[in-house]
């Protein structure tokens, strides 16, 4: 039975019957067939969400009941954690250790964290300087929100958007990436089981055209998009034209700054994790490693050694440390960047090829480390979204902030130093939404997440996501 999508509480095929296939990236085998939504399906989903938004059982749901509903969704995800983690690994490729220890628990935590906000969404009374009036404000939901997600962490990123959208009383149409639709469909099914009213959560499956139809739809009040900067710009233009609300979580090119005083052996694991988690298919992946020129060769050799010994394999095989890339297209993209790196004069320390042998049928790429990279090289400037690390030597530590900031992106950065003053001075000088000090890339539902510059607009997580899914309404009352 092909998978179906969810419109108005009903599981449905696409109008016209179109479908597309989704693959296990570790083997290239088809694992499911999914409806290819038409613009008419998007219209139907938006219409259902619009009706549901103002239906009494959703619009007038009491805060305590809304809190219980989100908590129930979290409980159901937890009950089905093993199944969801397997599904994520099969559809996306990420090792089971990642899907079961990061993706699923993080999704659960988002629903629990936002469940807590349901009863705390208060406004303000403000002492205005006008006699005889009372002023108060409160936050109102926006309406129908289009949630468009990428393929690298499908379940987790869907939860980042869905939980705050629901707790604030919006209705949603979700559009998962065409490479990885399955965990979002299952999440929507669990929302139905938890008791989310029909039409509040809809999922339409398909490619960019489905996303575009959602972005252009006049009844969609807000688009929350995570994906490439290129598509983000198009969405910003379209939502700008029709003055819809928009949040954009886009690409990154995070610098990892190894201060002259850092202990290279002690920071190696954190850097490997930051660079190669989910095969480098992480928007905050550490990709530009700035290392003191006296120790750059040592760092490159050591990180290359760890990378070259990582076990590649199917994400469901015990012992797998690195899974495949998500698609053949992504393998070609990564390989193209590696060729460019070599052609532009970077020194290949390890990797540099598609993985062969038993892995040849899947979309595997060897973890790759380049040394002697300079800031102007393509591999140091463009987002690769694969297991490719560039070690960039520096001579003058005073130039580090400027060099780290010499990029269009501003999503994240990491600083490794034993000197708390050095680390914090750099953290203050770096233009990025998040700076970690002596840490791998941690996230938490309570900590706002998002990018500066070409890495996006707005923040997810924490209180900031509540703001992103609501607007302030002022109410003035005459006391006469
Ligand atoms: P993508 O931009 O190609 O696609 C993302 C989603 O948008 C998919 O669902 C796709 O079908 C849809 N889409 C494509 N074109 C569209 C259009 N014109 N209008 C509306 N929807 C459209 O990105 P991707 O390749 O799936 O994901 C990788 C990118 O996502 C990377 O650049 C990565 O950095 C970024 N990302 C950012 C974050 C973050 O939090 N900042 C997190 C994860 C991924």
Short mmCIF file of C-alpha atoms and ligand atoms in Angstrom, two decimals:
data_model
loop_
_atom_site.label_atom_id
_atom_site.label_comp_id
_atom_site.label_asym_id
_atom_site.label_seq_id
_atom_site.Cartn_x
_atom_site.Cartn_y
_atom_site.Cartn_z
CA UNK A 1 0.00 0.00 0.00
CA UNK A 2 1.49 3.36 -0.93
CA UNK A 3 1.71 5.94 1.83
CA UNK A 4 -1.00 8.57 1.86
CA UNK A 5 -0.98 12.21 2.85
CA UNK A 6 -3.21 13.90 5.40
CA UNK A 7 -5.81 16.47 4.42
CA UNK A 8 -8.63 17.47 6.74
CA UNK A 9 -8.17 14.44 8.98
CA UNK A 10 -8.37 11.98 6.07
CA UNK A 11 -5.56 9.94 4.57
CA UNK A 12 -5.66 10.54 0.87
CA UNK A 13 -3.93 9.99 -2.48
CA UNK A 14 -3.06 12.90 -4.77
CA UNK A 15 -5.77 14.22 -7.07
CA UNK A 16 -4.87 12.65 -10.42
CA UNK A 17 -3.15 9.75 -8.65
CA UNK A 18 0.46 10.91 -9.08
CA UNK A 19 3.10 9.35 -6.83
CA UNK A 20 6.85 9.43 -6.28
CA UNK A 21 9.26 7.02 -4.65
CA UNK A 22 11.37 7.44 -1.56
CA UNK A 23 14.61 5.47 -1.21
CA UNK A 24 16.80 3.88 1.43
CA UNK A 25 19.96 5.92 0.79
CA UNK A 26 22.16 3.11 2.12
CA UNK A 27 21.05 0.70 -0.61
CA UNK A 28 19.23 2.77 -3.22
CA UNK A 29 16.19 0.48 -2.78
CA UNK A 30 12.69 1.96 -2.97
CA UNK A 31 11.13 1.87 0.50
CA UNK A 32 7.80 3.55 -0.17
CA UNK A 33 5.63 5.33 -2.71
CA UNK A 34 4.13 8.65 -1.68
CA UNK A 35 1.44 10.89 -3.22
CA UNK A 36 2.71 13.68 -5.45
CA UNK A 37 0.39 16.48 -4.41
CA UNK A 38 -1.10 18.80 -7.03
CA UNK A 39 -1.89 22.50 -6.53
CA UNK A 40 -5.52 21.41 -5.99
CA UNK A 41 -4.37 19.22 -3.08
CA UNK A 42 -2.53 22.19 -1.59
CA UNK A 43 -5.72 24.26 -1.98
CA UNK A 44 -7.72 21.54 -0.20
CA UNK A 45 -5.20 21.30 2.63
CA UNK A 46 -5.10 25.08 3.12
CA UNK A 47 -8.91 25.27 3.02
CA UNK A 48 -9.14 22.54 5.67
CA UNK A 49 -6.56 24.31 7.83
CA UNK A 50 -8.42 27.60 7.44
CA UNK A 51 -11.69 26.03 8.59
CA UNK A 52 -9.99 24.25 11.46
CA UNK A 53 -8.20 27.42 12.60
CA UNK A 54 -11.46 29.08 13.60
CA UNK A 55 -13.41 25.96 14.58
CA UNK A 56 -14.52 26.20 18.23
CA UNK A 57 -12.83 22.94 19.28
CA UNK A 58 -9.46 24.39 18.22
CA UNK A 59 -9.80 28.16 18.56
CA UNK A 60 -11.45 27.93 21.98
CA UNK A 61 -9.46 25.04 23.37
CA UNK A 62 -8.53 25.91 26.94
CA UNK A 63 -4.82 26.46 27.62
CA UNK A 64 -4.65 23.50 30.02
CA UNK A 65 -6.24 21.22 27.41
CA UNK A 66 -3.80 22.45 24.76
CA UNK A 67 -0.91 21.71 27.12
CA UNK A 68 -2.21 18.18 27.66
CA UNK A 69 -2.61 17.69 23.91
CA UNK A 70 1.00 18.60 23.19
CA UNK A 71 2.18 16.47 26.07
CA UNK A 72 0.15 13.58 24.66
CA UNK A 73 1.83 14.00 21.25
CA UNK A 74 5.19 13.83 23.04
CA UNK A 75 4.12 10.68 24.90
CA UNK A 76 3.03 9.02 21.66
CA UNK A 77 6.32 9.88 19.95
CA UNK A 78 8.10 8.38 22.95
CA UNK A 79 5.94 5.25 22.83
CA UNK A 80 6.86 4.84 19.17
CA UNK A 81 10.45 6.04 19.56
CA UNK A 82 12.10 2.88 18.27
CA UNK A 83 9.81 2.67 15.24
CA UNK A 84 10.27 6.37 14.41
CA UNK A 85 14.05 6.15 14.77
CA UNK A 86 14.13 3.16 12.41
CA UNK A 87 11.91 4.95 9.93
CA UNK A 88 14.14 8.03 10.04
CA UNK A 89 17.26 5.94 9.53
CA UNK A 90 15.75 4.03 6.61
CA UNK A 91 14.42 7.12 4.84
CA UNK A 92 17.19 9.60 5.66
CA UNK A 93 20.21 7.35 6.18
CA UNK A 94 21.37 8.72 9.53
CA UNK A 95 22.89 6.08 11.86
CA UNK A 96 20.39 4.64 14.33
CA UNK A 97 22.51 6.12 17.14
CA UNK A 98 21.64 9.58 15.80
CA UNK A 99 17.98 8.93 15.04
CA UNK A 100 17.39 7.24 18.41
CA UNK A 101 19.60 9.49 20.57
CA UNK A 102 19.17 12.87 18.90
CA UNK A 103 16.34 13.11 16.36
CA UNK A 104 13.52 11.39 18.24
CA UNK A 105 14.38 12.62 21.78
CA UNK A 106 14.78 16.18 20.49
CA UNK A 107 11.35 16.01 18.81
CA UNK A 108 9.81 14.75 22.07
CA UNK A 109 11.46 17.54 24.06
CA UNK A 110 10.08 20.19 21.72
CA UNK A 111 6.52 19.04 22.31
CA UNK A 112 7.08 18.89 26.08
CA UNK A 113 8.80 22.27 26.21
CA UNK A 114 6.01 23.98 24.26
CA UNK A 115 3.31 22.13 26.21
CA UNK A 116 4.60 24.14 29.17
CA UNK A 117 4.06 27.44 27.37
CA UNK A 118 0.35 26.79 26.73
CA UNK A 119 -0.62 28.10 30.16
CA UNK A 120 1.89 30.97 30.19
CA UNK A 121 1.13 32.97 27.05
CA UNK A 122 0.24 36.18 28.82
CA UNK A 123 0.07 39.72 27.48
CA UNK A 124 0.70 42.99 29.31
CA UNK A 125 -1.22 45.84 30.74
CA UNK A 126 0.78 48.99 30.11
CA UNK A 127 0.42 52.35 31.86
CA UNK A 128 -0.30 54.58 28.84
CA UNK A 129 -0.15 58.34 29.42
CA UNK A 130 -3.65 59.07 28.23
CA UNK A 131 -6.30 59.80 30.83
CA UNK A 132 -9.44 57.67 31.13
CA UNK A 133 -8.30 54.60 29.17
CA UNK A 134 -7.17 51.14 30.01
CA UNK A 135 -4.66 49.42 27.76
CA UNK A 136 -3.83 45.74 27.48
CA UNK A 137 -2.29 43.51 24.86
CA UNK A 138 -2.15 39.82 24.16
CA UNK A 139 -0.71 37.50 21.55
CA UNK A 140 -2.90 36.01 18.85
CA UNK A 141 -2.17 33.09 16.50
CA UNK A 142 -1.48 33.95 12.87
CA UNK A 143 -3.78 31.50 11.06
CA UNK A 144 -2.68 28.84 8.56
CA UNK A 145 1.06 28.25 8.72
CA UNK A 146 2.96 26.48 5.94
CA UNK A 147 5.83 24.45 7.40
CA UNK A 148 8.39 23.49 4.76
CA UNK A 149 11.21 21.22 5.90
CA UNK A 150 14.49 19.82 4.49
CA UNK A 151 15.77 16.27 4.34
CA UNK A 152 18.65 16.29 6.83
CA UNK A 153 16.68 15.98 10.12
CA UNK A 154 13.10 15.56 8.90
CA UNK A 155 11.36 14.61 12.15
CA UNK A 156 13.29 16.91 14.44
CA UNK A 157 12.92 20.00 12.25
CA UNK A 158 9.21 19.26 11.74
CA UNK A 159 8.86 19.22 15.55
CA UNK A 160 10.73 22.55 15.88
CA UNK A 161 7.97 24.12 13.80
CA UNK A 162 4.90 22.09 14.64
CA UNK A 163 5.07 22.29 18.45
CA UNK A 164 5.20 26.12 18.74
CA UNK A 165 2.70 26.53 15.87
CA UNK A 166 0.16 24.32 17.66
CA UNK A 167 0.64 25.62 21.18
CA UNK A 168 -0.11 29.14 19.98
CA UNK A 169 -3.33 27.99 18.26
CA UNK A 170 -2.37 28.03 14.59
CA UNK A 171 -3.31 25.36 12.07
CA UNK A 172 -0.68 23.98 9.70
CA UNK A 173 0.05 22.48 6.33
CA UNK A 174 3.36 20.64 6.44
CA UNK A 175 5.47 19.97 3.36
CA UNK A 176 8.31 17.56 4.11
CA UNK A 177 11.25 17.23 1.72
CA UNK A 178 10.56 14.87 -1.16
CA UNK A 179 13.61 12.76 -0.22
CA UNK A 180 12.37 12.06 3.33
CA UNK A 181 8.58 12.32 3.77
CA UNK A 182 7.92 9.26 5.94
CA UNK A 183 8.63 10.39 9.51
CA UNK A 184 6.56 13.57 9.03
CA UNK A 185 3.61 11.48 7.84
CA UNK A 186 3.97 9.25 10.89
CA UNK A 187 4.22 12.30 13.17
CA UNK A 188 0.97 13.63 11.69
CA UNK A 189 -0.66 10.26 12.32
CA UNK A 190 0.40 10.45 15.97
CA UNK A 191 -1.05 13.98 16.18
CA UNK A 192 -4.41 12.57 15.00
CA UNK A 193 -4.15 9.77 17.56
CA UNK A 194 -3.43 12.32 20.30
CA UNK A 195 -6.69 14.09 19.47
CA UNK A 196 -5.63 17.08 17.35
CA UNK A 197 -8.90 18.12 15.64
CA UNK A 198 -9.31 17.30 11.93
CA UNK A 199 -7.78 19.90 9.64
CA UNK A 200 -5.45 21.41 12.24
CA UNK A 201 -2.50 19.36 11.00
CA UNK A 202 -2.30 18.57 7.28
CA UNK A 203 0.60 17.11 5.30
CA UNK A 204 1.07 17.46 1.56
CA UNK A 205 3.90 15.47 -0.01
CA UNK A 206 5.82 16.32 -3.17
CA UNK A 207 8.68 18.37 -4.53
CA UNK A 208 9.47 22.09 -4.87
CA UNK A 209 6.26 22.79 -6.84
CA UNK A 210 4.18 21.75 -3.82
CA UNK A 211 6.23 24.06 -1.59
CA UNK A 212 5.80 26.89 -4.09
CA UNK A 213 2.02 26.46 -4.19
CA UNK A 214 1.96 26.69 -0.41
CA UNK A 215 4.17 29.80 -0.36
CA UNK A 216 1.99 31.56 -2.94
CA UNK A 217 -1.33 30.63 -1.37
CA UNK A 218 -3.18 33.78 -0.28
CA UNK A 219 -4.71 32.01 2.73
CA UNK A 220 -1.35 30.99 4.19
CA UNK A 221 -0.54 33.57 6.85
CA UNK A 222 2.99 32.43 7.55
CA UNK A 223 5.71 30.30 6.02
CA UNK A 224 8.30 28.70 8.25
CA UNK A 225 11.01 27.32 6.01
CA UNK A 226 14.18 25.39 6.69
CA UNK A 227 16.36 24.68 3.69
CA UNK A 228 18.83 26.19 1.29
CA UNK A 229 19.63 29.89 1.15
CA UNK A 230 18.81 29.90 -2.57
CA UNK A 231 15.23 28.72 -2.01
CA UNK A 232 14.97 30.89 1.12
CA UNK A 233 15.58 33.99 -0.99
CA UNK A 234 12.73 33.02 -3.36
CA UNK A 235 10.40 32.41 -0.44
CA UNK A 236 11.37 35.73 1.14
CA UNK A 237 10.59 37.51 -2.13
CA UNK A 238 7.19 35.85 -2.52
CA UNK A 239 6.11 36.27 1.11
CA UNK A 240 7.41 39.84 0.97
CA UNK A 241 5.22 40.60 -2.05
CA UNK A 242 2.09 39.44 -0.31
CA UNK A 243 3.23 40.52 3.18
CA UNK A 244 2.86 37.07 4.70
CA UNK A 245 4.91 36.36 7.82
CA UNK A 246 8.07 34.33 7.28
CA UNK A 247 10.82 32.58 9.23
CA UNK A 248 13.83 31.27 7.34
CA UNK A 249 16.42 28.83 8.68
CA UNK A 250 18.97 28.57 5.91
CA UNK A 251 22.47 27.37 5.16
CA UNK A 252 25.69 27.74 7.08
CA UNK A 253 29.45 27.52 6.83
CA UNK A 254 30.44 27.36 10.48
CA UNK A 255 34.02 28.19 11.42
CA UNK A 256 35.73 26.10 14.08
CA UNK A 257 38.34 28.37 15.62
CA UNK A 258 41.17 26.58 17.34
CA UNK A 259 42.90 29.21 19.47
CA UNK A 260 46.69 29.00 19.83
CA UNK A 261 46.30 27.72 23.41
CA UNK A 262 43.82 24.90 22.61
CA UNK A 263 44.71 21.31 23.43
CA UNK A 264 44.37 19.61 20.05
CA UNK A 265 44.01 16.08 21.40
CA UNK A 266 41.31 17.14 23.84
CA UNK A 267 39.23 18.92 21.19
CA UNK A 268 39.50 16.35 18.43
CA UNK A 269 36.34 14.37 19.23
CA UNK A 270 34.20 17.50 19.51
CA UNK A 271 35.45 18.67 16.15
CA UNK A 272 34.89 15.31 14.50
CA UNK A 273 31.35 15.24 15.82
CA UNK A 274 30.75 18.85 14.76
CA UNK A 275 32.09 18.20 11.29
CA UNK A 276 30.82 14.74 10.52
CA UNK A 277 27.55 14.34 12.42
CA UNK A 278 24.96 12.99 9.98
CA UNK A 279 27.75 12.83 7.40
CA UNK A 280 28.14 16.61 7.50
CA UNK A 281 24.54 17.13 6.41
CA UNK A 282 24.00 19.60 9.23
CA UNK A 283 23.38 23.30 8.68
CA UNK A 284 25.66 24.11 11.64
CA UNK A 285 28.36 21.59 10.63
CA UNK A 286 31.87 22.68 11.50
CA UNK A 287 33.50 23.07 8.11
CA UNK A 288 36.21 25.75 8.26
CA UNK A 289 38.84 24.78 10.81
CA UNK A 290 41.09 27.74 11.60
CA UNK A 291 44.25 26.39 13.20
CA UNK A 292 47.49 28.16 14.17
CA UNK A 293 49.92 27.59 11.25
CA UNK A 294 52.42 25.93 13.57
CA UNK A 295 49.92 23.21 14.41
CA UNK A 296 47.66 23.10 11.35
CA UNK A 297 49.43 20.08 9.81
CA UNK A 298 49.22 18.20 13.12
CA UNK A 299 45.50 19.00 13.45
CA UNK A 300 44.79 17.98 9.85
CA UNK A 301 46.67 14.74 10.25
CA UNK A 302 44.94 13.86 13.54
CA UNK A 303 41.42 14.71 12.43
CA UNK A 304 42.10 12.94 9.13
CA UNK A 305 43.20 9.87 11.04
CA UNK A 306 40.02 9.76 13.15
CA UNK A 307 37.84 10.41 10.08
CA UNK A 308 39.49 7.70 8.00
CA UNK A 309 38.87 5.11 10.73
CA UNK A 310 35.15 5.83 11.07
CA UNK A 311 32.93 2.93 10.17
CA UNK A 312 30.67 3.60 7.20
CA UNK A 313 27.60 1.48 6.78
CA UNK A 314 23.85 1.11 6.82
CA UNK A 315 22.45 3.18 9.66
CA UNK A 316 20.70 0.14 11.10
CA UNK A 317 23.94 -1.93 11.24
CA UNK A 318 25.38 -1.95 14.76
CA UNK A 319 28.71 -0.13 14.87
CA UNK A 320 27.96 2.23 11.99
CA UNK A 321 29.39 5.69 12.70
CA UNK A 322 28.78 7.32 9.33
CA UNK A 323 25.78 6.63 7.15
CA UNK A 324 25.22 7.50 3.52
CA UNK A 325 24.42 10.88 2.04
CA UNK A 326 20.73 11.36 1.39
CA UNK A 327 20.71 10.94 -2.39
CA UNK A 328 22.72 10.29 -5.53
CA UNK A 329 22.41 14.00 -6.29
CA UNK A 330 24.07 14.83 -2.96
CA UNK A 331 26.95 12.39 -3.67
CA UNK A 332 27.52 14.14 -6.99
CA UNK A 333 27.42 17.55 -5.33
CA UNK A 334 29.94 16.57 -2.65
CA UNK A 335 32.23 14.93 -5.21
CA UNK A 336 32.09 18.04 -7.39
CA UNK A 337 33.26 20.18 -4.46
CA UNK A 338 36.06 17.74 -3.65
CA UNK A 339 37.33 17.92 -7.26
CA UNK A 340 37.19 21.73 -7.10
CA UNK A 341 39.11 21.68 -3.80
CA UNK A 342 41.90 19.63 -5.34
CA UNK A 343 41.94 21.71 -8.52
CA UNK A 344 42.21 24.95 -6.52
CA UNK A 345 45.27 23.64 -4.69
CA UNK A 346 44.02 22.29 -1.36
CA UNK A 347 45.95 19.29 -0.05
CA UNK A 348 43.83 16.14 0.27
CA UNK A 349 44.69 14.45 3.58
CA UNK A 350 42.14 11.65 3.46
CA UNK A 351 39.01 10.56 1.59
CA UNK A 352 38.06 12.28 -1.63
CA UNK A 353 36.11 9.44 -3.24
CA UNK A 354 32.73 7.79 -3.23
CA UNK A 355 32.89 4.70 -1.01
CA UNK A 356 33.07 1.48 -3.03
CA UNK A 357 33.00 -2.24 -2.31
CA UNK A 358 29.92 -3.40 -0.44
CA UNK A 359 28.76 0.21 -0.12
CA UNK A 360 28.80 0.97 -3.85
CA UNK A 361 25.03 0.51 -4.19
CA UNK A 362 24.28 3.24 -1.64
CA UNK A 363 25.06 6.95 -1.52
CA UNK A 364 28.22 6.71 0.58
CA UNK A 365 31.11 9.15 0.48
CA UNK A 366 34.43 8.78 2.27
CA UNK A 367 34.97 11.34 5.04
CA UNK A 368 37.31 13.85 3.49
CA UNK A 369 39.83 16.24 5.04
CA UNK A 370 41.66 18.98 3.16
CA UNK A 371 44.69 20.85 4.54
CA UNK A 372 46.33 24.08 3.34
CA UNK A 373 42.97 25.58 2.45
CA UNK A 374 42.75 29.34 2.17
CA UNK A 375 39.76 31.62 2.68
CA UNK A 376 39.26 32.29 -1.02
CA UNK A 377 38.87 28.66 -2.10
CA UNK A 378 35.41 27.47 -3.14
CA UNK A 379 35.41 24.72 -0.49
CA UNK A 380 35.98 27.38 2.19
CA UNK A 381 33.20 29.62 0.90
CA UNK A 382 30.26 27.51 -0.28
CA UNK A 383 28.08 25.18 1.75
CA UNK A 384 28.93 21.60 0.76
CA UNK A 385 26.57 19.75 3.12
CA UNK A 386 28.69 16.61 3.17
CA UNK A 387 31.66 15.04 5.01
CA UNK A 388 34.28 17.51 3.81
CA UNK A 389 36.45 19.36 6.35
CA UNK A 390 38.85 22.17 5.44
CA UNK A 391 41.81 23.04 7.66
CA UNK A 392 42.82 26.69 7.19
CA UNK A 393 46.09 27.83 8.77
CA UNK A 394 46.36 31.28 10.37
CA UNK A 395 49.39 33.27 11.49
CA UNK A 396 47.78 36.19 13.28
CA UNK A 397 45.20 35.31 15.93
CA UNK A 398 44.01 38.94 15.93
CA UNK A 399 42.56 38.41 12.46
CA UNK A 400 40.48 35.39 13.45
CA UNK A 401 37.15 37.15 13.99
CA UNK A 402 37.43 39.04 10.72
CA UNK A 403 38.32 35.89 8.79
CA UNK A 404 35.60 33.85 10.46
CA UNK A 405 33.11 36.58 9.51
CA UNK A 406 34.29 36.75 5.91
CA UNK A 407 31.37 34.65 4.67
CA UNK A 408 27.81 35.26 3.50
CA UNK A 409 26.58 32.93 6.23
CA UNK A 410 26.10 33.54 9.94
CA UNK A 411 24.43 30.51 11.44
CA UNK A 412 26.93 29.13 13.93
CA UNK A 413 30.56 29.08 15.04
CA UNK A 414 32.65 27.27 17.61
CA UNK A 415 35.69 28.44 19.55
CA UNK A 416 38.19 26.16 21.22
CA UNK A 417 40.35 27.80 23.85
CA UNK A 418 41.46 27.25 27.43
CA UNK A 419 41.35 31.01 28.01
CA UNK A 420 37.85 32.12 28.88
CA UNK A 421 38.63 35.75 28.01
CA UNK A 422 39.92 34.90 24.51
CA UNK A 423 36.94 32.64 23.87
CA UNK A 424 34.36 35.21 24.96
CA UNK A 425 36.00 38.10 23.10
CA UNK A 426 35.84 36.03 19.92
CA UNK A 427 32.27 34.91 20.65
CA UNK A 428 31.23 38.57 20.93
CA UNK A 429 32.96 39.50 17.67
CA UNK A 430 31.56 36.70 15.53
CA UNK A 431 28.43 37.38 13.47
CA UNK A 432 26.52 34.15 13.99
CA UNK A 433 23.21 33.22 15.59
CA UNK A 434 24.92 30.69 17.84
CA UNK A 435 28.48 30.44 19.15
CA UNK A 436 29.61 27.41 21.10
CA UNK A 437 32.70 27.52 23.31
CA UNK A 438 34.51 24.21 23.69
CA UNK A 439 31.46 22.20 22.65
CA UNK A 440 30.10 20.11 19.83
CA UNK A 441 26.95 21.60 18.21
CA UNK A 442 24.37 21.36 21.00
CA UNK A 443 20.73 22.44 20.65
CA UNK A 444 17.95 22.71 23.19
CA UNK A 445 14.25 23.48 22.84
CA UNK A 446 14.71 26.39 25.27
CA UNK A 447 17.60 28.07 23.41
CA UNK A 448 16.70 30.23 20.38
CA UNK A 449 18.14 28.92 17.13
CA UNK A 450 18.61 30.66 13.79
CA UNK A 451 20.96 32.59 11.60
CA UNK A 452 22.32 36.04 10.87
CA UNK A 453 23.10 37.32 7.37
CA UNK A 454 22.33 34.77 4.60
CA UNK A 455 21.66 32.06 7.19
CA UNK A 456 18.14 33.25 7.77
CA UNK A 457 15.53 35.47 9.29
CA UNK A 458 13.99 34.91 12.72
CA UNK A 459 14.57 32.31 15.39
CA UNK A 460 13.07 28.95 16.28
CA UNK A 461 12.98 27.40 19.77
CA UNK A 462 12.56 29.07 23.12
CA UNK A 463 10.22 32.03 23.67
CA UNK A 464 11.26 33.42 20.29
CA UNK A 465 9.30 30.72 18.48
CA UNK A 466 6.19 31.79 20.42
CA UNK A 467 6.73 35.29 19.04
CA UNK A 468 7.27 33.85 15.56
CA UNK A 469 3.84 32.17 15.52
CA UNK A 470 1.84 35.00 17.08
CA UNK A 471 1.15 38.71 16.71
CA UNK A 472 0.53 41.31 19.36
CA UNK A 473 -2.96 42.76 19.58
CA UNK A 474 -3.51 45.96 21.56
CA UNK A 475 -6.93 46.53 23.15
CA UNK A 476 -7.79 50.06 24.38
CA UNK A 477 -10.83 50.57 26.58
CA UNK A 478 -12.49 53.81 27.56
CA UNK A 479 -13.02 53.98 31.31
CA UNK A 480 -15.59 56.75 30.91
P1 LIG B 1 16.00 22.89 -0.26
O1 LIG B 1 15.97 24.35 -0.08
O2 LIG B 1 16.33 22.35 -1.59
O3 LIG B 1 14.59 22.25 0.12
C1 LIG B 1 13.99 22.43 1.38
C2 LIG B 1 12.50 22.23 1.25
O4 LIG B 1 11.95 23.25 0.42
C3 LIG B 1 12.07 20.91 0.61
O5 LIG B 1 10.87 20.49 1.24
C4 LIG B 1 11.80 21.31 -0.83
O6 LIG B 1 10.89 20.48 -1.52
C5 LIG B 1 11.21 22.69 -0.66
N1 LIG B 1 11.39 23.59 -1.80
C6 LIG B 1 12.33 23.56 -2.77
N2 LIG B 1 12.17 24.59 -3.62
C7 LIG B 1 11.10 25.30 -3.17
C8 LIG B 1 10.45 26.51 -3.60
N3 LIG B 1 10.87 27.18 -4.67
N4 LIG B 1 9.40 26.96 -2.88
C9 LIG B 1 8.98 26.30 -1.77
N5 LIG B 1 9.54 25.15 -1.33
C10 LIG B 1 10.60 24.67 -2.01
O7 LIG B 1 16.99 22.38 0.87
P2 LIG B 1 17.47 20.89 1.14
O8 LIG B 1 18.46 20.55 0.07
O9 LIG B 1 16.31 19.97 1.36
O10 LIG B 1 18.18 21.03 2.57
C11 LIG B 1 19.49 21.38 2.74
C12 LIG B 1 19.61 22.84 3.12
O11 LIG B 1 18.87 23.10 4.32
C13 LIG B 1 21.01 23.25 3.44
O12 LIG B 1 21.32 24.47 2.83
C14 LIG B 1 21.04 23.42 4.96
O13 LIG B 1 22.00 24.28 5.44
C15 LIG B 1 19.65 23.89 5.22
N6 LIG B 1 19.27 23.62 6.62
C16 LIG B 1 19.23 24.67 7.50
C17 LIG B 1 18.90 24.45 8.84
C18 LIG B 1 18.86 25.59 9.84
O14 LIG B 1 18.34 25.40 10.93
N7 LIG B 1 19.35 26.76 9.51
C19 LIG B 1 18.63 23.16 9.28
C20 LIG B 1 18.70 22.12 8.36
C21 LIG B 1 19.01 22.37 7.02
#
